[in-house]
Coordinates of C-alpha atoms and ligand atoms in Angstrom, one line a residue:
M1 CA 1.3 16.3 13.7
I2 CA 3.9 13.3 13.4
Q3 CA 2.0 10.3 12.3
Q4 CA 2.8 6.8 11.1
T5 CA 1.1 5.1 8.0
L6 CA 1.3 1.9 6.1
C7 CA 2.5 1.6 2.5
L8 CA 2.3 -1.7 0.6
I9 CA 4.4 -2.0 -2.5
K10 CA 1.9 -4.4 -4.4
P11 CA 2.8 -7.3 -6.6
D12 CA 2.8 -5.6 -9.9
A13 CA 5.5 -3.3 -8.6
T14 CA 7.7 -5.9 -6.8
K15 CA 7.5 -8.0 -10.1
R16 CA 8.8 -5.0 -12.1
H17 CA 11.7 -4.3 -9.8
L18 CA 10.2 -1.0 -8.6
I19 CA 10.7 -1.4 -5.0
G20 CA 13.9 1.0 -4.9
K21 CA 12.3 3.5 -7.0
I22 CA 9.3 3.7 -4.9
L23 CA 11.2 3.7 -1.7
S24 CA 13.4 6.5 -3.0
H25 CA 10.4 8.5 -4.0
L26 CA 9.0 8.3 -0.4
E27 CA 12.4 9.3 1.3
D28 CA 12.9 12.1 -1.2
A29 CA 9.5 13.4 0.0
G30 CA 10.9 13.4 3.5
L31 CA 9.1 10.3 4.9
T32 CA 11.1 8.1 7.3
I33 CA 11.1 4.3 6.9
K34 CA 10.6 2.9 10.4
A35 CA 10.0 -0.7 9.4
L36 CA 10.3 -2.7 6.2
K37 CA 9.6 -6.4 5.3
K38 CA 8.9 -8.3 2.0
I39 CA 6.2 -10.9 2.5
Q40 CA 4.2 -13.4 0.3
L41 CA 0.8 -13.0 1.6
T42 CA -1.4 -16.0 2.0
R43 CA -5.1 -15.8 0.7
E44 CA -6.3 -15.5 4.4
Q45 CA -3.8 -12.7 5.1
A46 CA -4.9 -10.8 2.0
E47 CA -8.5 -11.3 2.6
G48 CA -8.1 -10.2 6.2
F49 CA -6.2 -7.0 5.2
Y50 CA -9.1 -6.2 2.8
A51 CA -11.9 -7.4 4.8
E52 CA -14.0 -4.1 4.4
H53 CA -14.0 -4.7 0.6
Q54 CA -15.6 -8.3 1.1
G55 CA -18.6 -8.6 -1.2
R56 CA -17.4 -5.9 -3.9
E57 CA -17.4 -7.2 -7.4
Y58 CA -13.5 -6.7 -7.6
F59 CA -12.9 -8.5 -4.3
T60 CA -11.7 -11.9 -5.6
S61 CA -9.7 -10.4 -8.4
L62 CA -8.1 -8.0 -5.8
I63 CA -7.1 -11.0 -3.6
D64 CA -5.8 -13.1 -6.5
F65 CA -3.6 -10.0 -7.6
M66 CA -2.4 -9.4 -4.0
I67 CA -1.1 -13.0 -3.6
S68 CA 0.3 -13.3 -7.1
A69 CA 3.8 -12.2 -5.9
P70 CA 5.4 -10.8 -2.8
V71 CA 4.5 -7.4 -1.3
V72 CA 6.7 -5.0 0.6
A73 CA 5.2 -3.6 3.7
V74 CA 6.5 -0.4 4.9
V75 CA 5.9 1.8 7.9
L76 CA 6.3 5.5 7.1
E77 CA 6.5 8.3 9.7
G78 CA 6.5 12.0 9.1
E79 CA 4.4 15.2 9.5
N80 CA 0.7 14.4 8.4
A81 CA 2.1 11.2 7.1
V82 CA -1.3 9.5 6.5
A83 CA -2.5 12.4 4.1
N84 CA 0.9 13.3 2.9
Y85 CA 1.6 9.8 1.6
R86 CA -1.9 9.4 0.3
A87 CA -1.2 12.4 -1.9
L88 CA 2.2 11.0 -3.1
M89 CA 0.3 7.7 -3.8
G90 CA -2.4 9.1 -6.1
A91 CA -6.0 8.5 -6.6
T92 CA -7.6 5.1 -6.8
K93 CA -9.3 5.8 -10.2
P94 CA -6.8 6.1 -13.0
E95 CA -8.7 9.1 -14.5
D96 CA -8.1 11.0 -11.3
Q97 CA -4.4 10.3 -10.9
K98 CA -2.3 13.5 -11.0
Q99 CA 1.1 13.8 -12.7
G100 CA 3.9 12.9 -10.4
T101 CA 2.1 10.6 -8.2
L102 CA 3.2 7.0 -7.7
R103 CA 0.2 5.6 -9.2
K104 CA 0.3 7.8 -12.3
M105 CA 4.0 6.9 -12.8
Y106 CA 3.6 3.0 -12.1
A107 CA 0.1 1.7 -12.1
L108 CA -0.9 -0.8 -14.8
S109 CA -4.8 -0.4 -14.2
G110 CA -7.3 0.4 -11.5
R111 CA -6.6 -2.8 -9.8
E112 CA -2.8 -3.3 -10.4
N113 CA -2.0 0.0 -8.9
S114 CA 1.5 -0.4 -7.5
V115 CA 0.9 0.8 -3.9
H116 CA -1.5 0.8 -1.0
G117 CA -1.8 3.5 1.7
S118 CA -3.9 3.8 4.8
D119 CA -6.7 6.2 4.4
S120 CA -6.9 7.4 8.2
V121 CA -4.9 7.5 11.3
E122 CA -7.2 4.8 12.8
S123 CA -6.9 2.5 9.8
A124 CA -3.2 3.2 9.8
E125 CA -2.8 1.9 13.4
H126 CA -4.8 -1.3 12.6
E127 CA -2.9 -1.9 9.2
I128 CA 0.6 -1.3 10.8
A129 CA -0.4 -3.7 13.6
Y130 CA -1.5 -6.2 10.9
F131 CA 2.1 -6.5 9.7
F132 CA 4.4 -5.3 12.5
T133 CA 5.0 -5.8 16.2
T134 CA 5.8 -2.7 18.1
N135 CA 9.6 -3.7 18.6
E136 CA 10.0 -3.9 14.7
I137 CA 9.3 -0.2 14.4
V138 CA 12.5 1.7 14.9
Ligands
ADP1 P1 -7.3 2.7 -2.4 O1 -6.3 1.7 -2.6 O2 -7.1 3.9 -3.3 O3 -7.5 3.0 -0.9 P2 -9.7 1.3 -2.2 O4 -9.5 1.0 -0.8 O5 -11.0 1.8 -2.8 O6 -8.5 2.2 -3.0 O7 -9.6 -0.1 -2.9 C1 -8.6 -1.1 -2.5 C2 -7.8 -1.6 -3.8 O8 -8.8 -2.5 -4.5 C3 -7.6 -0.7 -4.8 O9 -6.2 -0.1 -4.6 C4 -7.4 -1.5 -6.0 O10 -6.1 -2.5 -6.1 C5 -8.6 -2.3 -5.9 N1 -9.9 -1.8 -6.4 C6 -10.7 -0.7 -5.9 N2 -11.6 -0.5 -6.8 C7 -11.5 -1.2 -7.8 C8 -12.3 -1.4 -9.0 N3 -13.3 -0.7 -9.3 N4 -11.8 -2.3 -9.9 C9 -10.6 -3.0 -9.7 N5 -9.8 -2.9 -8.5 C10 -10.3 -2.1 -7.7
MG2 MG1 -8.2 1.8 0.6

């Protein structure tokens, strides 16, 4: 089934000039870029985006990281895009990251892990709407 999902290129990656390499990897894998913007998140925007993580021990450091430099928000579309992009992205825990995944290639740590990806069709809809209006997705 054709799906859309949200990718964020996180501050550790934008700071290291990895935007182009990450977008190339996604396009080479057959995903279509439907929308794209570079944004400096406010603390409130970052806290809202990661609201489900509020109360976790890593929450404050995650928010500090997410506002430490701009992010690039990307709407990706393709066959089974939610799961396919999660597979390209790689696991959350560094020890679980497989060779060839974006996080294995680029992550600096369990927190500074270069990319975000929606974890379900429902969260993808919510996360895409967090950053884009319908007419920005083309
Ligand atoms: P994912 O990004 O793989 O979906 P989560 O939704 O569990 O992972 O966590 C959101 C983000 O919070 C992670 O990508 C990472 O930046 C950060 N994070 C999660 N768990 C930890 C942790 N144990 N220590 C530090 N940062 C974490
Ligand atoms: Mg997540």
